mmCIF file of C-alpha atoms in Angstrom:
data_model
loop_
_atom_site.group_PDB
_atom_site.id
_atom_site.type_symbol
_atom_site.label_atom_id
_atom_site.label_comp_id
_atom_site.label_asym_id
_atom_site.label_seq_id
_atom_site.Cartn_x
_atom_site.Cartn_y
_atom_site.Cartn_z
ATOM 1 C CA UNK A 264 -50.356 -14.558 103.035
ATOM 2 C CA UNK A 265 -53.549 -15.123 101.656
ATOM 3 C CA UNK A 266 -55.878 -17.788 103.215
ATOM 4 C CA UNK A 267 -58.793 -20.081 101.831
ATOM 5 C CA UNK A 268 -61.194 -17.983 99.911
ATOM 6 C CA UNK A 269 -65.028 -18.582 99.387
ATOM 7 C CA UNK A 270 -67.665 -16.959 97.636
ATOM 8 C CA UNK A 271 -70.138 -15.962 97.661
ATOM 9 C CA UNK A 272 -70.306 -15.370 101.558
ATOM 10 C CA UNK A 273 -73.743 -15.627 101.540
ATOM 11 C CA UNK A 274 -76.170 -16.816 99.712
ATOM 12 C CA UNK A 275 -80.327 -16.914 99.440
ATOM 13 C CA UNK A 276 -82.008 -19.357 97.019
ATOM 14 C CA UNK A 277 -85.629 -20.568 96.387
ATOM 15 C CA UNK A 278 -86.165 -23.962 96.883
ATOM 16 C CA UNK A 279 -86.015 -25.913 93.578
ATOM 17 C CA UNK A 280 -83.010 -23.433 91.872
ATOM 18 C CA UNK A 281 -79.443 -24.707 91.783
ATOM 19 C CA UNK A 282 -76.074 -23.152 93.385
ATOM 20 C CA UNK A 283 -72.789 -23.082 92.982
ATOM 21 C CA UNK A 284 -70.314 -22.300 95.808
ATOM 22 C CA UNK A 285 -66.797 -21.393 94.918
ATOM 23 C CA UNK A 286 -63.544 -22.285 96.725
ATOM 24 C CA UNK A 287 -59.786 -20.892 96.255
ATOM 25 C CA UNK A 288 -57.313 -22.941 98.173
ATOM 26 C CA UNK A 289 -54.315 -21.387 99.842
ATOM 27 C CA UNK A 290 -51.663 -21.871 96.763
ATOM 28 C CA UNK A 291 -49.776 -24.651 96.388
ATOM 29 C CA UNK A 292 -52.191 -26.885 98.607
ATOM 30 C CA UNK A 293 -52.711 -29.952 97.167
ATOM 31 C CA UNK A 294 -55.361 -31.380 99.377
ATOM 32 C CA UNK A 295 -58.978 -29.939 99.814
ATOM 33 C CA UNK A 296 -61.917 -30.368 101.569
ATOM 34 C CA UNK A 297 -65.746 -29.512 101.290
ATOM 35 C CA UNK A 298 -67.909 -29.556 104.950
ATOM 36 C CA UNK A 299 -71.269 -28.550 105.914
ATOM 37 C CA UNK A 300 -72.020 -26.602 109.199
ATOM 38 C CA UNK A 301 -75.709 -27.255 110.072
ATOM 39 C CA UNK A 302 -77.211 -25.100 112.842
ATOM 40 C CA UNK A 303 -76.309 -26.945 116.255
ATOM 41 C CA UNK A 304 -74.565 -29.694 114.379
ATOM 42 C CA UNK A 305 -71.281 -30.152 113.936
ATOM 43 C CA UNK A 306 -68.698 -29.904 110.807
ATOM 44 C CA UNK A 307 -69.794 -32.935 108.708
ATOM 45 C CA UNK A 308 -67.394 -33.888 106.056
ATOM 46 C CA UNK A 309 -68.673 -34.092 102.281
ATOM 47 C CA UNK A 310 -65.706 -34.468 99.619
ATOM 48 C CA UNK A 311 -61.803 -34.717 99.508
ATOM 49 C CA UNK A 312 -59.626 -33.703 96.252
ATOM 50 C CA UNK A 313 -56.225 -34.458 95.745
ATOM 51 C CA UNK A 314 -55.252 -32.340 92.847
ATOM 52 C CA UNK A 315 -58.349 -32.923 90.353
ATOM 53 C CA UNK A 316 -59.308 -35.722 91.340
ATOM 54 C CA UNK A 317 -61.659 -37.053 94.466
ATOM 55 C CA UNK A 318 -61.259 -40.242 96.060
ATOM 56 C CA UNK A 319 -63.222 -39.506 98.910
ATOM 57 C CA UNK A 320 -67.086 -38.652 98.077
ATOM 58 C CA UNK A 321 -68.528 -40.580 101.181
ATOM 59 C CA UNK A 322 -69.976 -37.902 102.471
ATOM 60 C CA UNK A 323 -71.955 -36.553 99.913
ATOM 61 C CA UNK A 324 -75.199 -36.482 100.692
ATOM 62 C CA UNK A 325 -77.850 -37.353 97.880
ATOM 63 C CA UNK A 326 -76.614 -37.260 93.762
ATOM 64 C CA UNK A 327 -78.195 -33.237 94.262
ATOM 65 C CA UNK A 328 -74.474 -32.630 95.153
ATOM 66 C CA UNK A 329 -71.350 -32.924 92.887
ATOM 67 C CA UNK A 330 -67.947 -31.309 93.268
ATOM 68 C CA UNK A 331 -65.429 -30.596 90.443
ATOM 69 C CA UNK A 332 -61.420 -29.080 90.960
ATOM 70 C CA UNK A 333 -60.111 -27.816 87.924
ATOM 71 C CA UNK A 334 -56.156 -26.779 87.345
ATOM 72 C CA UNK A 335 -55.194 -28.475 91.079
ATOM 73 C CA UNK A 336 -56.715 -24.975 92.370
ATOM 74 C CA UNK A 337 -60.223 -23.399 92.201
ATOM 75 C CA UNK A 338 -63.309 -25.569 93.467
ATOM 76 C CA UNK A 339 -66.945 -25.321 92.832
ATOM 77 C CA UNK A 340 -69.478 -27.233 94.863
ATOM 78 C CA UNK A 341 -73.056 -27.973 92.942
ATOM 79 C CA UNK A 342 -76.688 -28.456 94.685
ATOM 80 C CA UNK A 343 -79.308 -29.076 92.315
ATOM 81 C CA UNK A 344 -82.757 -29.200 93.293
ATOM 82 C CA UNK A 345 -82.002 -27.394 96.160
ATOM 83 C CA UNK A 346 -84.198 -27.883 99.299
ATOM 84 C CA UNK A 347 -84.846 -26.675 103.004
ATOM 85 C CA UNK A 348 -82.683 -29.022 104.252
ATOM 86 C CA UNK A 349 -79.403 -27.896 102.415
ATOM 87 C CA UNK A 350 -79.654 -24.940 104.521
ATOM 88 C CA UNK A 351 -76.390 -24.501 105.922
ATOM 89 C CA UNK A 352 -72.686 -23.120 105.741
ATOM 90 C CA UNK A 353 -70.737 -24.922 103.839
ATOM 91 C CA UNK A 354 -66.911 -24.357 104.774
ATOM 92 C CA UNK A 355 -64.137 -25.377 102.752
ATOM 93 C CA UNK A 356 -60.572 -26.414 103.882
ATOM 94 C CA UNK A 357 -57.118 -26.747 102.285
ATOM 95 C CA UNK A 358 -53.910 -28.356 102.942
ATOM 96 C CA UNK A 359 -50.528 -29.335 101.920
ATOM 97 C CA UNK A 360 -50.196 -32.866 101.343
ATOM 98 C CA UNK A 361 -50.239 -34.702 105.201
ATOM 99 C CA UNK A 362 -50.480 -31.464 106.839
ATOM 100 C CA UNK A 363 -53.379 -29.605 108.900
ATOM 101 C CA UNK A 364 -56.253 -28.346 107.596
ATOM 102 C CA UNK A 365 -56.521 -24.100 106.905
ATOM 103 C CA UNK A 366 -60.419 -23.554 106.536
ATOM 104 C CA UNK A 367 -62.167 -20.459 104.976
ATOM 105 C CA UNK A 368 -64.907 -18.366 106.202
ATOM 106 C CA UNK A 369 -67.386 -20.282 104.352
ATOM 107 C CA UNK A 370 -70.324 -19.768 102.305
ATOM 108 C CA UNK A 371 -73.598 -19.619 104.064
ATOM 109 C CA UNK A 372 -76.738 -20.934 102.237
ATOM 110 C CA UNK A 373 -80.331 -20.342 103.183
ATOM 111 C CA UNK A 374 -82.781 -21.629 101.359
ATOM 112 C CA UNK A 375 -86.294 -19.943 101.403
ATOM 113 C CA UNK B 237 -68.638 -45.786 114.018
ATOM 114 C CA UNK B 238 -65.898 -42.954 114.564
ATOM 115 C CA UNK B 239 -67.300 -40.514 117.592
ATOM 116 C CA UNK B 240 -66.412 -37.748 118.368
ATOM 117 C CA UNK B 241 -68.085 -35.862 122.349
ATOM 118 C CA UNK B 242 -67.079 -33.080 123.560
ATOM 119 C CA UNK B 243 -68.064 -31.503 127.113
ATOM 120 C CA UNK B 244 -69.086 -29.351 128.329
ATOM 121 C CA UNK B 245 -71.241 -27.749 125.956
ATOM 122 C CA UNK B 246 -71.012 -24.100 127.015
ATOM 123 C CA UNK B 247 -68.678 -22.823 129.985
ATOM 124 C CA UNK B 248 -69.034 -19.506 131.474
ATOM 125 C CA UNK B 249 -65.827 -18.263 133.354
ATOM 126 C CA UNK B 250 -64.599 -15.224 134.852
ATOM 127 C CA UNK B 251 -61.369 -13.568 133.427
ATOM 128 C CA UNK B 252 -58.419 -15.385 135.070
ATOM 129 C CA UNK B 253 -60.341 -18.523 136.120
ATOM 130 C CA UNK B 254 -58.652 -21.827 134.555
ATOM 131 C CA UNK B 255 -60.781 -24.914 133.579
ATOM 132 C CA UNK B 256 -60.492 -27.378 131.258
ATOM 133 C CA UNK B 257 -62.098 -29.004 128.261
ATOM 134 C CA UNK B 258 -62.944 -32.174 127.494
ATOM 135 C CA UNK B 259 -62.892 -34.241 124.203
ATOM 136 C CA UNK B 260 -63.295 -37.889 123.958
ATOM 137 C CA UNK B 261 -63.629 -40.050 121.087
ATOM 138 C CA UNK B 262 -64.044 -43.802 119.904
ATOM 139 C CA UNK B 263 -62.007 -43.794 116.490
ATOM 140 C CA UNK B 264 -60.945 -46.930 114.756
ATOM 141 C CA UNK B 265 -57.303 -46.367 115.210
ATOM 142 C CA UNK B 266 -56.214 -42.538 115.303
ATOM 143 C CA UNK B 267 -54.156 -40.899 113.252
ATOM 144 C CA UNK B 268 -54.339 -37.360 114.975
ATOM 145 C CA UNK B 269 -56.351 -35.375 116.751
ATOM 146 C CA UNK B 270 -56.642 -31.900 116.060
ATOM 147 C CA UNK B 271 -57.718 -28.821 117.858
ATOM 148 C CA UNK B 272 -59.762 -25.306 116.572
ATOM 149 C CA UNK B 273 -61.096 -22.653 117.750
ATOM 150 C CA UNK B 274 -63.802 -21.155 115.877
ATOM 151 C CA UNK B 275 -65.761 -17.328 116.048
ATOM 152 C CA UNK B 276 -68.636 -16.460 115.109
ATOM 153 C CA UNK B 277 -69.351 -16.145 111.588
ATOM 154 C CA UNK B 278 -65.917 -17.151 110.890
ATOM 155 C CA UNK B 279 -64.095 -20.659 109.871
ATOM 156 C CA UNK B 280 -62.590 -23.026 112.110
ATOM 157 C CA UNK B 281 -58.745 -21.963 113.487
ATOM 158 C CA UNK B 282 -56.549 -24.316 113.362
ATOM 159 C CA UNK B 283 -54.539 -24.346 116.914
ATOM 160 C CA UNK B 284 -52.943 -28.099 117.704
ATOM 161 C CA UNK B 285 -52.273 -31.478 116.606
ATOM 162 C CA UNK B 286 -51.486 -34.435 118.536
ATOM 163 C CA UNK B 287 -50.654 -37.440 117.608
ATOM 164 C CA UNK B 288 -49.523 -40.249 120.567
ATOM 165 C CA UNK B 289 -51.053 -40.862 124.091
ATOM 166 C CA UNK B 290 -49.336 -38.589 126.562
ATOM 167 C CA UNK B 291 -48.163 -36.027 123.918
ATOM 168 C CA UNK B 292 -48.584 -32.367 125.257
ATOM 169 C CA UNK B 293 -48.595 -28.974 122.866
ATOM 170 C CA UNK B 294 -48.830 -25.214 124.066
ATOM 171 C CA UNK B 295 -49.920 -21.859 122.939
ATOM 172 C CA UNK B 296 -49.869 -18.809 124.903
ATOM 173 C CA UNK B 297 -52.907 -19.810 127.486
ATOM 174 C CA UNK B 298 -53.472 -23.059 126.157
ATOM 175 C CA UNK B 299 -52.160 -26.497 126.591
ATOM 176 C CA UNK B 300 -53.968 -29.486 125.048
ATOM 177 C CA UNK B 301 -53.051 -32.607 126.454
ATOM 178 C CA UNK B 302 -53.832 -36.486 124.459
ATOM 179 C CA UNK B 303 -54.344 -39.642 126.495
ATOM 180 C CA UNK B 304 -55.523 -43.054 124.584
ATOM 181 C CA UNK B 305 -59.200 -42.180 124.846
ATOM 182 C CA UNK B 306 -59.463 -38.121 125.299
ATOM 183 C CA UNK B 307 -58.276 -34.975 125.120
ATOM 184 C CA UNK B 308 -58.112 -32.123 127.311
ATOM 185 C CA UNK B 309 -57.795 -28.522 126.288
ATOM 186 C CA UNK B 310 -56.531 -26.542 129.459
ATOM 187 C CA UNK B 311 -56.634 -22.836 129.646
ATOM 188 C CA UNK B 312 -54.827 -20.839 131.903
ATOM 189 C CA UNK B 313 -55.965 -17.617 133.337
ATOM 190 C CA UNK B 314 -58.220 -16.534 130.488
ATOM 191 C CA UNK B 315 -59.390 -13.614 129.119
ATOM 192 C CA UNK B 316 -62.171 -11.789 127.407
ATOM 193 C CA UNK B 317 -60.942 -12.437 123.938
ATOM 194 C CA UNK B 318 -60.103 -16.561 124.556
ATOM 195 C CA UNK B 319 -64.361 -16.217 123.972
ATOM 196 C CA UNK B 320 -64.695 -18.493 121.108
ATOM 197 C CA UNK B 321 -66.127 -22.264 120.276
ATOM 198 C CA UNK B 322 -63.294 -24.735 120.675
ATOM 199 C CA UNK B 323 -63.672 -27.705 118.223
ATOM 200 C CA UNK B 324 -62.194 -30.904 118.465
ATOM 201 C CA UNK B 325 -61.729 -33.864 115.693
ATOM 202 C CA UNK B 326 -59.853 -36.575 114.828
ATOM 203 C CA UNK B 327 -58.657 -38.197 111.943
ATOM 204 C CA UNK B 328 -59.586 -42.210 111.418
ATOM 205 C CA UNK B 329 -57.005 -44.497 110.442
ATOM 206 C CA UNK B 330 -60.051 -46.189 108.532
ATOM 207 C CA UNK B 331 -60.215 -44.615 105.445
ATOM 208 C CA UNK B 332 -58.368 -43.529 102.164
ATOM 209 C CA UNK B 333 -54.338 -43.477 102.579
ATOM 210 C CA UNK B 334 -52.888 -39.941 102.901
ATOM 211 C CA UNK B 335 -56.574 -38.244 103.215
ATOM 212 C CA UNK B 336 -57.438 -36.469 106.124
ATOM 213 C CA UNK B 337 -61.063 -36.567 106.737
ATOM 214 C CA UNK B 338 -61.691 -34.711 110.115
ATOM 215 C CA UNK B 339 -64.823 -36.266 112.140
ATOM 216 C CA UNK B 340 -65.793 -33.634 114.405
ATOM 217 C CA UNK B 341 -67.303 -33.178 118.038
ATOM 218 C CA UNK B 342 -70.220 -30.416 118.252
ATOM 219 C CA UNK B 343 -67.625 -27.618 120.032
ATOM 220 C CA UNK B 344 -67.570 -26.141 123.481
ATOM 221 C CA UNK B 345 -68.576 -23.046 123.671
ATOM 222 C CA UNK B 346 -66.569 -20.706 125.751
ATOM 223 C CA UNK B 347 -67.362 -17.138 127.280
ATOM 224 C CA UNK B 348 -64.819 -15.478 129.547
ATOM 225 C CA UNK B 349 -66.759 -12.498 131.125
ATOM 226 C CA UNK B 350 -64.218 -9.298 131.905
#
């Protein structure tokens, strides 16, 4: 079946612009999850959904980054402003409620 | 703080050579810890969960193993395409109920030479 979905796969911005990266869930997954991937760092956790809405934005890193789920399925993660330091792939993840995370190939963000 | 170490960070082995990696963690009461393996360019894989000191899960060459303060990841007679960066995590008890924020360790990084 099909798997987490992200696009674009890549992605080069100048520093200032805004971006939107776009995530489809595996269907029927209730749960999902934004990280970042920073070169030699580890996954760092961003946002949580469950269905629409997101009770876990701890990880969020300034207010240059907001996260919206629409119809329990598709989401879209916003930088604004972006700078050097958002440089990273940014993976997202999907599960059934209580279950294992299924991640995608994420989107990887370079910004010049 | 929830902390998440993993060791080594890069192990070169010969096909058929067995070793095993290490994961330890301080977590404020653990409600599973989680295994992935992860290639290059792709996302992470997901390959176990375990959930209670001494519980014990297998996949082909694998076997992860959970004791109250670490994990192992044991791999039997390897080969070339077990190449790959394992990732372990764990999910706090601390935080929102039926979320499952994964803190992760930086990955081992694993090259079995043919």
């Amino acid at each position: 079946g099909a798997g987490v979905s992200q696009s674009p796969s890549n992605k080069v911005t100048e520093k200032g612009k805004d971006v939107e990266l776009r995530c489809d869930p595996i269907s029927g997954h209730t749960a999902l999850y934004w990280y970042r991937q920073s070169l030699g760092q580890g996954l760092e956790f961003l946002i949580y959904f469950q269905g629409n809405s997101a009770p876990d934005k701890s990880g969020l890193p300034s207010d240059r980054f907001s996260a919206e789920r629409t119809g329990g399925s598709v989401s879209t993660l916003t930088i604004q402003r972006t700078q050097q330091e958002d440089s990273a792939v940014y993976l997202c993840a999907s599960s059934p409620f209580g279950q294992p995370q299924h991640f995608g190939d994420g989107t990887r963000l370079s910004i010049l | 703080e929830d902390q998440v170490t993993q060791s080594p960070e890069a192990l070169r082995l010969q096909e058929g050579e067995s070793s095993s990696l290490n994961c330890s963690y301080t977590v404020s009461g653990l409600r599973g810890l989680f295994w992935y393996r992860q290639d290059p360019g792709k996302g992470p894989e997901f390959l176990f969960t375990l959930y209670s000191a001494g519980e014990e899960k297998e996949k082909e060459r694998l076997k992860a193993t959970l004791t109250k303060k670490e994990s192992f990841l044991h791999i039997t007679a390897p080969k070339p395409e077990d190449s790959a960066t394992y990732l372990c995590a764990v999910r706090p008890s601390n935080e929102i109920q039926g979320a499952q924020k994964l803190v992760f360790g930086q990955g081992t990084r694993l090259t079995i030479n043919p």
